[in-house]
XYZ file of C-alpha atoms in Angstrom:
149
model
C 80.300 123.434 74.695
C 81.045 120.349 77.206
C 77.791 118.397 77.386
C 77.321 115.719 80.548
C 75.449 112.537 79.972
C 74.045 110.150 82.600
C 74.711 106.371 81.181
C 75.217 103.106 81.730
C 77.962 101.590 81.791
C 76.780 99.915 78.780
C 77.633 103.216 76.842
C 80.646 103.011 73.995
C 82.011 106.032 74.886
C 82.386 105.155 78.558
C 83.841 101.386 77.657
C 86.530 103.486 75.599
C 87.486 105.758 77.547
C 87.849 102.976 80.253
C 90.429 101.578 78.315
C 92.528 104.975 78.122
C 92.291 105.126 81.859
C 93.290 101.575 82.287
C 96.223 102.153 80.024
C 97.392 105.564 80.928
C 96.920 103.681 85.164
C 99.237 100.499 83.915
C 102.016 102.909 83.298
C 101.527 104.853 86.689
C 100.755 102.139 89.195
C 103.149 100.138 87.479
C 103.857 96.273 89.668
C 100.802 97.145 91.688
C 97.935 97.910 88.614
C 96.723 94.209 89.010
C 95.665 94.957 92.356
C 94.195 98.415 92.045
C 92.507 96.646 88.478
C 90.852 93.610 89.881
C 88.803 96.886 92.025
C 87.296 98.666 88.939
C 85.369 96.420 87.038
C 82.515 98.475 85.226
C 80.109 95.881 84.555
C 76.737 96.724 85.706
C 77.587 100.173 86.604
C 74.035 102.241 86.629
C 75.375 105.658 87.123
C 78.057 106.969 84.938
C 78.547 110.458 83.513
C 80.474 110.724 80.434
C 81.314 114.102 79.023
C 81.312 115.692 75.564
C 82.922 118.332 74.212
C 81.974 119.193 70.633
C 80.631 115.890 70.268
C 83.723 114.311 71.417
C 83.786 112.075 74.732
C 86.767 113.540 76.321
C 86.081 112.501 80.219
C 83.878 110.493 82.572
C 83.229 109.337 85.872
C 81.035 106.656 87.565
C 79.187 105.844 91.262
C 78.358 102.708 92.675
C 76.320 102.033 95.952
C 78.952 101.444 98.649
C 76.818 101.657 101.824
C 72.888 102.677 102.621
C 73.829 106.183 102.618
C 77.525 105.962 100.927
C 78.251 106.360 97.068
C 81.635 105.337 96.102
C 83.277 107.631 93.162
C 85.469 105.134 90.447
C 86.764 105.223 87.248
C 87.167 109.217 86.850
C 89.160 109.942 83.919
C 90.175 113.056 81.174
C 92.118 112.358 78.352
C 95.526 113.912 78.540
C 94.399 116.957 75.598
C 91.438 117.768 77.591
C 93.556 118.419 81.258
C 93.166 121.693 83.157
C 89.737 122.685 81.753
C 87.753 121.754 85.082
C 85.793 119.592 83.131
C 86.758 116.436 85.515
C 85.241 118.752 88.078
C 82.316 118.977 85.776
C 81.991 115.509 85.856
C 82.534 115.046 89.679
C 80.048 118.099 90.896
C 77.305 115.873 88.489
C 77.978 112.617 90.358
C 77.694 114.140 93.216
C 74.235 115.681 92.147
C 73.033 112.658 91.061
C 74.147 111.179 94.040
C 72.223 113.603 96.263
C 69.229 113.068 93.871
C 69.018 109.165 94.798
C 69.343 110.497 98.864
C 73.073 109.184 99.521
C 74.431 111.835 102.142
C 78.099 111.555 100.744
C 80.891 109.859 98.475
C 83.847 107.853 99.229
C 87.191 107.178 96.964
C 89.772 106.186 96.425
C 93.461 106.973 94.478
C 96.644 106.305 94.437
C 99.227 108.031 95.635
C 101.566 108.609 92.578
C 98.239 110.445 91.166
C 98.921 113.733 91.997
C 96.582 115.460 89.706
C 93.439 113.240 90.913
C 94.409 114.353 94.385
C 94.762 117.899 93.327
C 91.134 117.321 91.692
C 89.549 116.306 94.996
C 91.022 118.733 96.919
C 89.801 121.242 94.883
C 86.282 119.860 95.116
C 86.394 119.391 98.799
C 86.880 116.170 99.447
C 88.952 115.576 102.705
C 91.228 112.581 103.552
C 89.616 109.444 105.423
C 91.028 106.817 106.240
C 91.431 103.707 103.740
C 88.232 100.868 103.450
C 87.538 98.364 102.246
C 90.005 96.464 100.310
C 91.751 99.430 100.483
C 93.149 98.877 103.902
C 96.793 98.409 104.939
C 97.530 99.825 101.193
C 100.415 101.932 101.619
C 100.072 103.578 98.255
C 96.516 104.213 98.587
C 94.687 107.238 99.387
C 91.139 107.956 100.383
C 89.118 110.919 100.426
C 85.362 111.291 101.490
C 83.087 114.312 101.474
C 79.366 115.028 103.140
C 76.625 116.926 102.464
């Protein structure tokens, strides 16, 4: 049974399976991961969601306050075994739940472009294509997707 717990991003689980992303990103973003990293620094990070299956942390997902009525969506991740179980959309229907709870009216991200299967995830979930932000901007292999409630 796939449990979802709100943490911090002081949570071991979390930290390790930030380090899977990070790795499993260096191969996929390739030349440009040193820009895209210098963006997802978890420190501090007050609302995180990491999920359990069988006791196991297989997947998690984090906001952080963008604007007064704006959460942005980072560091969403499944390990590889755990793909195609809907559990990152799981994880992403709780953030945005918690989200609504602390009265933001929508979410903001952002992905890559080689990330096909975190585009396919959004999609899924409703999230529509905006234009880039932020530091974001002018970033040909970025994406960004926002969605309202």
């Amino acid at each position: 049974m796939l449990q979802l717990k709100r943490v911090t991003s002081q949570n071991k689980d979390f930290q390790q399976l930030v380090k899977d992303l990070d790795a499993f990103l260096a191969v996929t973003d390739g030349d440009e991961h040193d820009f895209y990293n210098q963006f997802n620094k978890i420190e501090g990070l007050q609302y995180v969601i990491v999920a359990y299956l069988n006791e196991v942390a297989v997947g998690c997902g984090a906001l952080r306050p963008f604007d007064k009525e704006t959460m942005e969506v980072k560091r969403m991740f499944t390990l590889v075994d755990y793909r195609g179980k809907g559990i990152a959309s799981q994880i992403l229907t709780e953030l945005e739940s918690w989200s609504l709870e602390l009265d933001y009216k929508k979410c903001v991200l952002e992905t890559g472009i080689r990330q096909a299967e975190a585009i396919a995830l959004y999609e899924k979930n409703g999230y529509k294509l905006i234009p880039c932000y932020g530091p974001y901007l002018n970033v040909e292999n970025s994406k960004c997707f926002g969605k309202e409630w």
